[in-house]
mmCIF file of C-alpha atoms in Angstrom:
data_model
loop_
_atom_site.group_PDB
_atom_site.id
_atom_site.type_symbol
_atom_site.label_atom_id
_atom_site.label_comp_id
_atom_site.label_asym_id
_atom_site.label_seq_id
_atom_site.Cartn_x
_atom_site.Cartn_y
_atom_site.Cartn_z
ATOM 1 C CA MET A 139 -34.115 -19.885 -17.372
ATOM 2 C CA LEU A 140 -36.283 -18.668 -20.313
ATOM 3 C CA ASP A 141 -38.845 -17.690 -17.417
ATOM 4 C CA LYS A 142 -36.218 -15.670 -15.498
ATOM 5 C CA LEU A 143 -34.949 -14.041 -18.854
ATOM 6 C CA GLU A 144 -38.470 -12.697 -19.746
ATOM 7 C CA ALA A 145 -39.105 -11.377 -16.598
ATOM 8 C CA ILE A 146 -35.656 -9.364 -16.673
ATOM 9 C CA SER A 147 -36.631 -8.287 -20.139
ATOM 10 C CA GLN A 148 -39.803 -6.991 -18.859
ATOM 11 C CA ARG A 149 -38.287 -5.317 -15.799
ATOM 12 C CA TYR A 150 -35.793 -3.771 -18.572
ATOM 13 C CA ASN A 151 -38.846 -2.313 -20.375
ATOM 14 C CA ASN A 152 -40.274 -0.908 -17.126
ATOM 15 C CA VAL A 153 -37.218 0.561 -15.982
ATOM 16 C CA ASN A 154 -36.922 2.357 -19.577
ATOM 17 C CA GLU A 155 -40.366 3.861 -18.975
ATOM 18 C CA GLU A 156 -39.418 5.066 -15.208
ATOM 19 C CA LEU A 157 -36.399 6.832 -16.710
ATOM 20 C CA MET A 158 -38.627 9.024 -18.717
ATOM 21 C CA GLN A 159 -41.083 10.101 -16.032
ATOM 22 C CA PRO A 160 -40.538 13.703 -14.988
ATOM 23 C CA ASP A 161 -40.399 12.808 -11.203
ATOM 24 C CA VAL A 162 -37.732 10.345 -11.662
ATOM 25 C CA MET A 163 -35.653 12.729 -13.900
ATOM 26 C CA SER A 164 -35.698 15.480 -11.215
ATOM 27 C CA ASP A 165 -34.535 13.092 -8.260
ATOM 28 C CA LEU A 166 -30.886 12.535 -9.020
ATOM 29 C CA LYS A 167 -30.574 9.669 -6.635
ATOM 30 C CA ARG A 168 -33.299 7.685 -7.933
ATOM 31 C CA TYR A 169 -32.352 8.669 -11.564
ATOM 32 C CA LYS A 170 -28.527 7.441 -11.152
ATOM 33 C CA ALA A 171 -30.035 4.102 -9.540
ATOM 34 C CA LEU A 172 -32.510 3.390 -12.187
ATOM 35 C CA ASN A 173 -29.960 4.116 -15.073
ATOM 36 C CA LYS A 174 -27.492 1.829 -13.328
ATOM 37 C CA GLU A 175 -29.656 -0.860 -13.317
ATOM 38 C CA TYR A 176 -30.951 -0.280 -16.968
ATOM 39 C CA LYS A 177 -27.427 -0.475 -18.157
ATOM 40 C CA GLU A 178 -26.903 -3.845 -16.158
ATOM 41 C CA LEU A 179 -30.286 -5.388 -17.392
ATOM 42 C CA GLY A 180 -29.358 -4.000 -20.919
ATOM 43 C CA LYS A 181 -26.350 -6.519 -21.229
ATOM 44 C CA ILE A 182 -28.485 -9.351 -20.368
ATOM 45 C CA VAL A 183 -31.242 -8.418 -22.526
ATOM 46 C CA ALA A 184 -29.099 -8.219 -25.761
ATOM 47 C CA GLU A 185 -27.961 -11.593 -24.962
ATOM 48 C CA TYR A 186 -31.147 -12.985 -24.358
ATOM 49 C CA ARG A 187 -32.173 -11.436 -27.788
ATOM 50 C CA ASN A 188 -29.439 -13.080 -29.306
ATOM 51 C CA TYR A 189 -30.311 -16.350 -27.564
ATOM 52 C CA GLN A 190 -34.076 -16.242 -29.057
ATOM 53 C CA GLY A 191 -32.786 -15.584 -32.437
ATOM 54 C CA VAL A 192 -30.293 -18.780 -32.236
ATOM 55 C CA LEU A 193 -33.191 -20.943 -30.735
ATOM 56 C CA SER A 194 -35.470 -19.805 -33.584
ATOM 57 C CA ASN A 195 -32.976 -20.518 -36.150
ATOM 58 C CA ILE A 196 -32.528 -24.099 -34.800
ATOM 59 C CA GLU A 197 -36.201 -24.868 -34.690
ATOM 60 C CA ASN A 198 -36.376 -23.688 -38.425
ATOM 61 C CA ALA A 199 -33.335 -25.636 -39.401
ATOM 62 C CA ARG A 200 -34.970 -28.993 -37.956
ATOM 63 C CA GLN A 201 -38.097 -28.168 -39.416
ATOM 64 C CA VAL A 202 -36.255 -28.428 -42.669
ATOM 65 C CA ILE A 203 -34.545 -31.657 -42.096
ATOM 66 C CA SER A 204 -37.554 -33.232 -41.066
ATOM 67 C CA THR A 205 -39.931 -32.127 -43.823
ATOM 68 C CA GLU A 206 -37.787 -30.982 -46.963
ATOM 69 C CA LYS A 207 -37.588 -33.643 -49.519
ATOM 70 C CA ASP A 208 -34.844 -31.606 -51.574
ATOM 71 C CA GLU A 209 -31.371 -33.203 -50.373
ATOM 72 C CA ASP A 210 -29.750 -30.197 -51.050
ATOM 73 C CA PHE A 211 -31.816 -28.074 -48.828
ATOM 74 C CA ARG A 212 -31.762 -30.744 -46.198
ATOM 75 C CA GLN A 213 -27.895 -30.446 -46.158
ATOM 76 C CA MET A 214 -27.775 -26.891 -46.013
ATOM 77 C CA ALA A 215 -30.012 -27.031 -42.907
ATOM 78 C CA LYS A 216 -27.704 -29.641 -41.406
ATOM 79 C CA ASP A 217 -24.541 -27.374 -41.963
ATOM 80 C CA GLU A 218 -26.317 -24.496 -40.417
ATOM 81 C CA LEU A 219 -27.613 -26.625 -37.518
ATOM 82 C CA ASP A 220 -23.998 -27.724 -36.999
ATOM 83 C CA GLU A 221 -22.989 -24.227 -36.405
ATOM 84 C CA LEU A 222 -26.174 -23.083 -34.699
ATOM 85 C CA LEU A 223 -25.765 -25.713 -31.759
ATOM 86 C CA PRO A 224 -22.394 -24.687 -30.687
ATOM 87 C CA GLU A 225 -23.576 -21.239 -30.360
ATOM 88 C CA GLN A 226 -26.614 -22.129 -28.414
ATOM 89 C CA GLU A 227 -24.177 -23.567 -25.711
ATOM 90 C CA ARG A 228 -22.067 -20.526 -25.842
ATOM 91 C CA LEU A 229 -24.875 -17.931 -25.430
ATOM 92 C CA GLU A 230 -26.241 -20.081 -22.637
ATOM 93 C CA ASP A 231 -22.758 -19.944 -20.780
ATOM 94 C CA VAL A 232 -22.607 -16.346 -21.417
ATOM 95 C CA ILE A 233 -26.107 -15.754 -19.921
ATOM 96 C CA LYS A 234 -25.464 -18.003 -16.889
ATOM 97 C CA ASP A 235 -22.536 -15.955 -16.268
ATOM 98 C CA LEU A 236 -24.518 -12.695 -16.435
ATOM 99 C CA LEU A 237 -27.303 -14.069 -14.247
ATOM 100 C CA LEU A 238 -24.764 -14.692 -11.276
ATOM 101 C CA PRO A 239 -24.941 -12.239 -8.472
ATOM 102 C CA LYS A 240 -22.572 -9.494 -9.261
ATOM 103 C CA ASP A 241 -20.640 -7.391 -6.717
ATOM 104 C CA PRO A 242 -22.664 -4.243 -6.317
ATOM 105 C CA ASN A 243 -19.355 -2.174 -6.871
ATOM 106 C CA ASP A 244 -18.505 -3.411 -9.989
ATOM 107 C CA SER A 245 -19.748 -0.539 -12.094
ATOM 108 C CA LYS A 246 -18.285 2.149 -10.052
ATOM 109 C CA ASP A 247 -15.184 4.347 -10.726
ATOM 110 C CA VAL A 248 -12.335 3.652 -8.657
ATOM 111 C CA ILE A 249 -9.495 5.268 -6.333
ATOM 112 C CA MET A 250 -6.207 3.521 -6.881
ATOM 113 C CA GLU A 251 -3.277 3.974 -4.571
ATOM 114 C CA ILE A 252 0.300 2.632 -5.600
ATOM 115 C CA ARG A 253 2.999 2.802 -2.777
ATOM 116 C CA ALA A 254 6.414 1.665 -3.250
ATOM 117 C CA GLY A 255 7.573 -1.032 -0.946
ATOM 118 C CA ALA A 256 10.862 -2.659 -0.202
ATOM 119 C CA GLY A 257 13.436 -1.946 -2.619
ATOM 120 C CA GLY A 258 14.309 1.765 -2.196
ATOM 121 C CA ASP A 259 14.631 3.793 -5.429
ATOM 122 C CA GLU A 260 14.093 0.771 -7.462
ATOM 123 C CA ALA A 261 10.681 0.086 -5.806
ATOM 124 C CA ALA A 262 9.532 3.802 -6.557
ATOM 125 C CA ILE A 263 10.577 3.292 -10.074
ATOM 126 C CA PHE A 264 8.468 0.271 -10.282
ATOM 127 C CA ALA A 265 5.637 2.129 -8.823
ATOM 128 C CA GLY A 266 6.062 4.483 -11.400
ATOM 129 C CA ASP A 267 6.013 1.814 -14.250
ATOM 130 C CA LEU A 268 2.810 0.249 -12.821
ATOM 131 C CA GLN A 269 1.411 3.626 -12.741
ATOM 132 C CA ARG A 270 2.126 3.915 -16.506
ATOM 133 C CA MET A 271 0.730 0.386 -17.083
ATOM 134 C CA TYR A 272 -2.605 1.294 -15.999
ATOM 135 C CA MET A 273 -2.709 4.457 -17.795
ATOM 136 C CA ARG A 274 -2.095 2.666 -20.930
ATOM 137 C CA PHE A 275 -4.841 0.209 -19.760
ATOM 138 C CA ALA A 276 -7.159 2.882 -19.106
ATOM 139 C CA GLU A 277 -6.838 4.586 -22.329
ATOM 140 C CA LYS A 278 -7.399 1.307 -24.121
ATOM 141 C CA GLN A 279 -10.634 1.140 -22.107
ATOM 142 C CA ASN A 280 -11.654 4.594 -22.999
ATOM 143 C CA TRP A 281 -11.493 5.390 -19.178
ATOM 144 C CA LYS A 282 -10.353 8.926 -17.744
ATOM 145 C CA MET A 283 -7.300 8.716 -15.080
ATOM 146 C CA GLU A 284 -7.078 11.819 -12.953
ATOM 147 C CA LEU A 285 -4.210 12.472 -10.747
ATOM 148 C CA ILE A 286 -5.251 13.097 -7.074
ATOM 149 C CA ASP A 287 -1.859 13.119 -5.206
ATOM 150 C CA ALA A 288 1.626 11.949 -5.620
ATOM 151 C CA MET A 289 5.068 11.699 -3.961
ATOM 152 C CA GLU A 290 7.623 11.560 -6.655
ATOM 153 C CA GLY A 291 10.817 9.029 -5.852
ATOM 154 C CA THR A 292 14.225 10.474 -5.554
ATOM 155 C CA ALA A 293 15.729 8.739 -8.686
ATOM 156 C CA GLY A 294 12.149 8.558 -10.731
ATOM 157 C CA GLY A 295 8.823 6.977 -10.192
ATOM 158 C CA TYR A 296 6.690 7.382 -7.074
ATOM 159 C CA LYS A 297 6.937 6.593 -3.452
ATOM 160 C CA GLU A 298 3.383 7.288 -3.573
ATOM 161 C CA ILE A 299 0.604 7.911 -6.199
ATOM 162 C CA ILE A 300 -3.152 8.081 -6.063
ATOM 163 C CA VAL A 301 -5.439 8.581 -9.085
ATOM 164 C CA ALA A 302 -8.899 8.457 -9.667
ATOM 165 C CA VAL A 303 -10.004 5.955 -12.640
ATOM 166 C CA ARG A 304 -13.514 6.737 -14.132
ATOM 167 C CA GLY A 305 -15.375 4.894 -17.055
ATOM 168 C CA GLU A 306 -17.375 1.783 -17.652
ATOM 169 C CA ASP A 307 -17.163 -1.229 -15.291
ATOM 170 C CA VAL A 308 -13.803 0.192 -13.932
ATOM 171 C CA TYR A 309 -13.859 -1.396 -10.176
ATOM 172 C CA GLY A 310 -15.121 -4.718 -11.973
ATOM 173 C CA LYS A 311 -11.912 -5.119 -14.024
ATOM 174 C CA LEU A 312 -9.360 -3.400 -11.733
ATOM 175 C CA LYS A 313 -10.649 -4.862 -8.305
ATOM 176 C CA PHE A 314 -8.264 -7.688 -8.390
ATOM 177 C CA GLU A 315 -5.125 -5.529 -8.671
ATOM 178 C CA SER A 316 -5.287 -4.822 -5.130
ATOM 179 C CA GLY A 317 -2.248 -6.445 -3.412
ATOM 180 C CA VAL A 318 1.707 -6.686 -3.745
ATOM 181 C CA HIS A 319 3.246 -6.678 -6.857
ATOM 182 C CA ARG A 320 6.958 -7.937 -7.253
ATOM 183 C CA VAL A 321 9.442 -7.094 -9.567
ATOM 184 C CA GLN A 322 12.718 -8.897 -10.484
ATOM 185 C CA ARG A 323 15.289 -7.093 -12.665
ATOM 186 C CA VAL A 324 18.708 -5.468 -12.704
ATOM 187 C CA PRO A 325 18.179 -1.808 -11.474
ATOM 188 C CA ALA A 326 19.646 0.880 -13.790
ATOM 189 C CA THR A 327 21.656 1.957 -10.467
ATOM 190 C CA GLU A 328 23.339 -1.623 -10.293
ATOM 191 C CA THR A 329 26.872 -1.868 -11.355
ATOM 192 C CA GLN A 330 27.598 -5.541 -10.642
ATOM 193 C CA GLY A 331 24.529 -6.686 -12.903
ATOM 194 C CA ARG A 332 22.686 -8.477 -10.023
ATOM 195 C CA ILE A 333 19.169 -9.047 -10.212
ATOM 196 C CA HIS A 334 17.149 -7.488 -7.324
ATOM 197 C CA THR A 335 13.529 -7.994 -6.001
ATOM 198 C CA SER A 336 11.614 -4.826 -5.269
ATOM 199 C CA VAL A 337 7.746 -4.519 -4.464
ATOM 200 C CA ALA A 338 5.095 -1.930 -4.691
ATOM 201 C CA SER A 339 1.308 -2.358 -3.144
ATOM 202 C CA ILE A 340 -1.663 -1.369 -4.817
ATOM 203 C CA VAL A 341 -4.890 -0.602 -3.376
ATOM 204 C CA VAL A 342 -8.287 -0.231 -5.410
ATOM 205 C CA ILE A 343 -11.359 0.887 -3.792
ATOM 206 C CA PRO A 344 -14.650 2.246 -5.265
ATOM 207 C CA GLU A 345 -15.316 5.629 -5.594
ATOM 208 C CA VAL A 346 -18.513 6.332 -3.845
ATOM 209 C CA GLU A 347 -21.371 9.228 -4.285
ATOM 210 C CA GLU A 348 -22.091 11.451 -1.841
ATOM 211 C CA PHE A 349 -25.461 9.445 -0.990
ATOM 212 C CA ASP A 350 -23.538 6.263 -0.488
ATOM 213 C CA VAL A 351 -21.990 7.015 2.566
ATOM 214 C CA GLU A 352 -22.674 9.989 5.160
ATOM 215 C CA LEU A 353 -19.890 12.044 6.409
ATOM 216 C CA ASN A 354 -20.643 14.445 9.048
ATOM 217 C CA MET A 355 -18.183 17.539 8.107
ATOM 218 C CA SER A 356 -17.915 18.246 12.221
ATOM 219 C CA ASP A 357 -16.114 14.792 12.376
ATOM 220 C CA ILE A 358 -13.401 15.897 9.763
ATOM 221 C CA ARG A 359 -10.388 17.981 10.471
ATOM 222 C CA LYS A 360 -9.226 20.051 7.727
ATOM 223 C CA ASP A 361 -5.297 21.194 7.412
ATOM 224 C CA TYR A 362 -4.260 23.342 4.680
ATOM 225 C CA PHE A 363 -0.567 23.747 3.754
ATOM 226 C CA CYS A 364 1.835 24.826 0.781
ATOM 227 C CA SER A 365 1.765 22.363 -1.978
ATOM 228 C CA SER A 366 5.364 20.534 -2.545
ATOM 229 C CA GLY A 367 4.853 19.037 -6.136
ATOM 230 C CA PRO A 368 4.560 20.598 -9.717
ATOM 231 C CA GLY A 369 2.375 23.589 -9.933
ATOM 232 C CA GLY A 370 4.210 26.763 -11.066
ATOM 233 C CA GLN A 371 4.169 29.972 -8.958
ATOM 234 C CA SER A 372 1.616 28.873 -6.499
ATOM 235 C CA VAL A 373 3.692 26.183 -5.236
ATOM 236 C CA ASN A 374 4.988 27.046 -1.874
ATOM 237 C CA THR A 375 3.484 30.456 -1.899
ATOM 238 C CA THR A 376 -0.400 29.783 -1.313
ATOM 239 C CA TYR A 377 -2.120 27.184 1.165
ATOM 240 C CA SER A 378 -3.857 25.222 -1.523
ATOM 241 C CA ALA A 379 -2.942 21.648 -0.448
ATOM 242 C CA VAL A 380 -5.572 20.031 1.779
ATOM 243 C CA ARG A 381 -5.443 17.258 4.116
ATOM 244 C CA LEU A 382 -8.461 15.884 5.732
ATOM 245 C CA THR A 383 -8.627 13.718 8.794
ATOM 246 C CA HIS A 384 -11.649 11.702 9.694
ATOM 247 C CA LEU A 385 -11.559 11.644 13.344
ATOM 248 C CA PRO A 386 -13.520 8.691 14.361
ATOM 249 C CA SER A 387 -11.632 6.374 12.180
ATOM 250 C CA GLY A 388 -8.450 8.056 11.986
ATOM 251 C CA LEU A 389 -8.449 7.942 8.214
ATOM 252 C CA VAL A 390 -6.474 10.467 6.186
ATOM 253 C CA ALA A 391 -6.619 12.015 2.671
ATOM 254 C CA GLN A 392 -5.008 14.683 1.107
ATOM 255 C CA CYS A 393 -4.713 16.326 -2.378
ATOM 256 C CA GLN A 394 -2.170 18.957 -3.661
ATOM 257 C CA ASP A 395 -2.467 18.350 -7.282
ATOM 258 C CA GLN A 396 -4.606 21.604 -7.997
ATOM 259 C CA LYS A 397 -3.933 25.190 -7.722
ATOM 260 C CA SER A 398 -7.390 25.795 -6.242
ATOM 261 C CA GLN A 399 -7.855 24.955 -2.597
ATOM 262 C CA LEU A 400 -11.586 24.275 -3.431
ATOM 263 C CA LYS A 401 -10.664 21.681 -5.882
ATOM 264 C CA ASN A 402 -7.970 19.975 -3.845
ATOM 265 C CA PHE A 403 -10.701 19.921 -0.816
ATOM 266 C CA ASP A 404 -13.334 18.249 -3.185
ATOM 267 C CA LYS A 405 -10.777 15.440 -4.423
ATOM 268 C CA ALA A 406 -9.531 14.859 -0.739
ATOM 269 C CA LEU A 407 -13.009 14.382 0.089
ATOM 270 C CA ALA A 408 -13.948 12.010 -2.541
ATOM 271 C CA VAL A 409 -10.809 10.003 -1.431
ATOM 272 C CA LEU A 410 -11.808 10.122 2.275
ATOM 273 C CA ARG A 411 -15.426 9.298 1.619
ATOM 274 C CA SER A 412 -14.363 6.215 -0.516
ATOM 275 C CA ARG A 413 -11.917 4.932 2.493
ATOM 276 C CA VAL A 414 -14.717 5.257 4.963
ATOM 277 C CA TYR A 415 -17.141 3.355 2.713
ATOM 278 C CA ASP A 416 -14.414 0.651 2.087
ATOM 279 C CA MET A 417 -13.676 0.409 5.900
ATOM 280 C CA GLU A 418 -17.473 0.333 6.724
ATOM 281 C CA LEU A 419 -18.300 -2.099 3.903
ATOM 282 C CA ALA A 420 -15.518 -4.451 5.343
ATOM 283 C CA LYS A 421 -16.982 -4.259 9.051
ATOM 284 C CA LYS A 422 -20.515 -4.961 7.545
ATOM 285 C CA ASN A 423 -19.368 -8.088 5.619
ATOM 286 C CA GLU A 424 -17.585 -9.424 8.452
ATOM 287 C CA ALA A 425 -20.486 -8.935 11.073
ATOM 288 C CA ASP A 426 -22.710 -10.720 8.574
ATOM 289 C CA GLY A 427 -20.500 -13.306 7.799
ATOM 290 C CA LEU A 428 -19.885 -12.607 4.310
ATOM 291 C CA VAL A 429 -16.078 -12.636 4.446
ATOM 292 C CA ARG A 430 -14.647 -15.586 2.532
ATOM 293 C CA LYS A 431 -11.130 -16.759 1.727
ATOM 294 C CA SER A 432 -11.306 -16.238 -1.638
ATOM 295 C CA MET A 433 -8.306 -17.394 -4.158
ATOM 296 C CA ILE A 434 -8.730 -14.072 -6.031
ATOM 297 C CA GLY A 435 -10.480 -11.590 -4.070
ATOM 298 C CA GLY A 436 -11.267 -10.535 -0.816
ATOM 299 C CA GLY A 437 -8.081 -11.413 0.981
ATOM 300 C CA ASP A 438 -5.368 -9.691 2.786
ATOM 301 C CA ARG A 439 -4.073 -6.709 0.808
ATOM 302 C CA SER A 440 -0.669 -7.710 2.001
ATOM 303 C CA ASP A 441 -0.608 -10.754 -0.098
ATOM 304 C CA LYS A 442 1.787 -11.145 -3.079
ATOM 305 C CA ILE A 443 -0.361 -11.462 -6.085
ATOM 306 C CA ARG A 444 1.724 -10.985 -9.029
ATOM 307 C CA THR A 445 5.477 -11.326 -10.118
ATOM 308 C CA TYR A 446 7.190 -9.290 -13.077
ATOM 309 C CA ASN A 447 10.390 -11.134 -14.284
ATOM 310 C CA TYR A 448 12.325 -8.830 -16.620
ATOM 311 C CA PRO A 449 15.327 -11.584 -17.342
ATOM 312 C CA GLN A 450 12.750 -14.352 -18.404
ATOM 313 C CA GLY A 451 10.162 -11.681 -19.784
ATOM 314 C CA ARG A 452 7.519 -13.434 -17.592
ATOM 315 C CA VAL A 453 4.410 -12.126 -15.505
ATOM 316 C CA THR A 454 3.073 -14.498 -13.237
ATOM 317 C CA ASP A 455 -0.183 -14.225 -11.079
ATOM 318 C CA HIS A 456 0.192 -16.218 -8.307
ATOM 319 C CA ARG A 457 -3.645 -16.493 -7.223
ATOM 320 C CA ILE A 458 -4.688 -18.402 -10.342
ATOM 321 C CA GLY A 459 -1.105 -19.927 -11.496
ATOM 322 C CA TYR A 460 -1.405 -17.902 -14.720
ATOM 323 C CA THR A 461 1.650 -16.938 -16.737
ATOM 324 C CA VAL A 462 2.537 -15.318 -19.783
ATOM 325 C CA TYR A 463 5.716 -14.342 -21.505
ATOM 326 C CA ASN A 464 5.218 -11.130 -22.896
ATOM 327 C CA LEU A 465 6.163 -8.656 -20.203
ATOM 328 C CA SER A 466 6.864 -5.996 -22.450
ATOM 329 C CA SER A 467 3.262 -5.890 -23.740
ATOM 330 C CA VAL A 468 1.876 -6.267 -20.198
ATOM 331 C CA MET A 469 3.918 -3.233 -19.168
ATOM 332 C CA GLU A 470 2.167 -1.406 -22.255
ATOM 333 C CA GLY A 471 -1.018 -1.792 -20.516
ATOM 334 C CA ASN A 472 -2.035 -5.059 -22.383
ATOM 335 C CA ILE A 473 -3.319 -6.757 -19.042
ATOM 336 C CA ASP A 474 -6.705 -7.842 -20.506
ATOM 337 C CA ASP A 475 -5.751 -11.530 -20.280
ATOM 338 C CA PHE A 476 -5.035 -11.322 -16.527
ATOM 339 C CA VAL A 477 -8.388 -9.162 -16.190
ATOM 340 C CA GLU A 478 -10.341 -11.907 -17.948
ATOM 341 C CA GLN A 479 -8.727 -14.873 -16.254
ATOM 342 C CA LEU A 480 -9.357 -13.442 -12.937
ATOM 343 C CA ARG A 481 -12.844 -12.582 -13.770
ATOM 344 C CA ILE A 482 -13.370 -16.286 -15.176
ATOM 345 C CA ALA A 483 -11.857 -17.563 -11.865
ATOM 346 C CA GLU A 484 -14.478 -15.200 -9.871
ATOM 347 C CA SER A 485 -17.465 -16.596 -11.968
ATOM 348 C CA ALA A 486 -16.322 -20.260 -11.124
ATOM 349 C CA GLU A 487 -16.086 -19.418 -7.494
ATOM 350 C CA ARG A 488 -19.557 -17.951 -7.324
ATOM 351 C CA LEU A 489 -21.349 -20.850 -9.386
ATOM 352 C CA GLN A 490 -19.441 -23.166 -6.777
ATOM 353 C CA GLU A 491 -20.837 -21.196 -4.117
ATOM 354 C CA GLY A 492 -24.564 -21.192 -5.719
ATOM 355 C CA VAL A 493 -24.198 -24.855 -5.981
ATOM 356 C CA ALA A 494 -23.210 -25.449 -2.475
ATOM 357 C CA LYS A 495 -26.252 -23.598 -1.208
#
């Protein structure tokens, strides 16, 4: 492992030097790729340096124990060694996890689509609750959430809302949120106090750059129409809303959030590009035999993945059997436990696959 870490450290230094070269700085595609690699390698190198420091301190402590005659000094070294050995094991586990092959999309921004399912008005309200939960989580992560398109529910919430989330390692933390989320509670419209079950579906796809996927503009049909949502005087008076249809695949994306037709076009195109990328990636993985029945990812997006039970204050992730009883905190965006537990489960799966190979 040390040889591999040293090679990574050398590559990290080489990439750093490349990033300062004028020809690299003038090539946006190459610069972005190298900068991404530099950040990813930097996480491993930082832990490697910590690990080197711990190994050095362990060696020094053992040296003191074997050569020092003063019993007080020997005892101090033993106490230090008792702290250092567990830290060595912890760092080794961290580094092993960092060295596992990563999903190349983990560092990308995302397009998140939340849609109300079965449950009528209550499903739309729940979709709005989920959007607020992810907005709070994004704020805690110092991410930026930007509205792309929304269709409001008649009693509140959203029948559908699409947002872009941008920041560090967004897809890596949100990719497990794709699937059906179920809520069990007494709706505000329920007069008999009966508990209802409603659902909302979530799709999280990586937002890709222009050079990640090529779109032929002649394959895209453009339709312009009047916005129907908030927007002041321009609503229903100007054709600022944009709907794009990718004719070869039939995929559709639209945006009416901005007053500017051009800005709506750019947003809709970003969504369409990501959907085409997601579709093509799924086809490629299937052709390469890379599709696997994972406990936590890569499955059917129609699968029920999480239940929010209000009477019991309980949230359960059905993929990993993980339950917490702090629903109010979860709905305020504190979903870190679920993100971490799902990440750990994914790492364990990848590790088992590596052993099997």
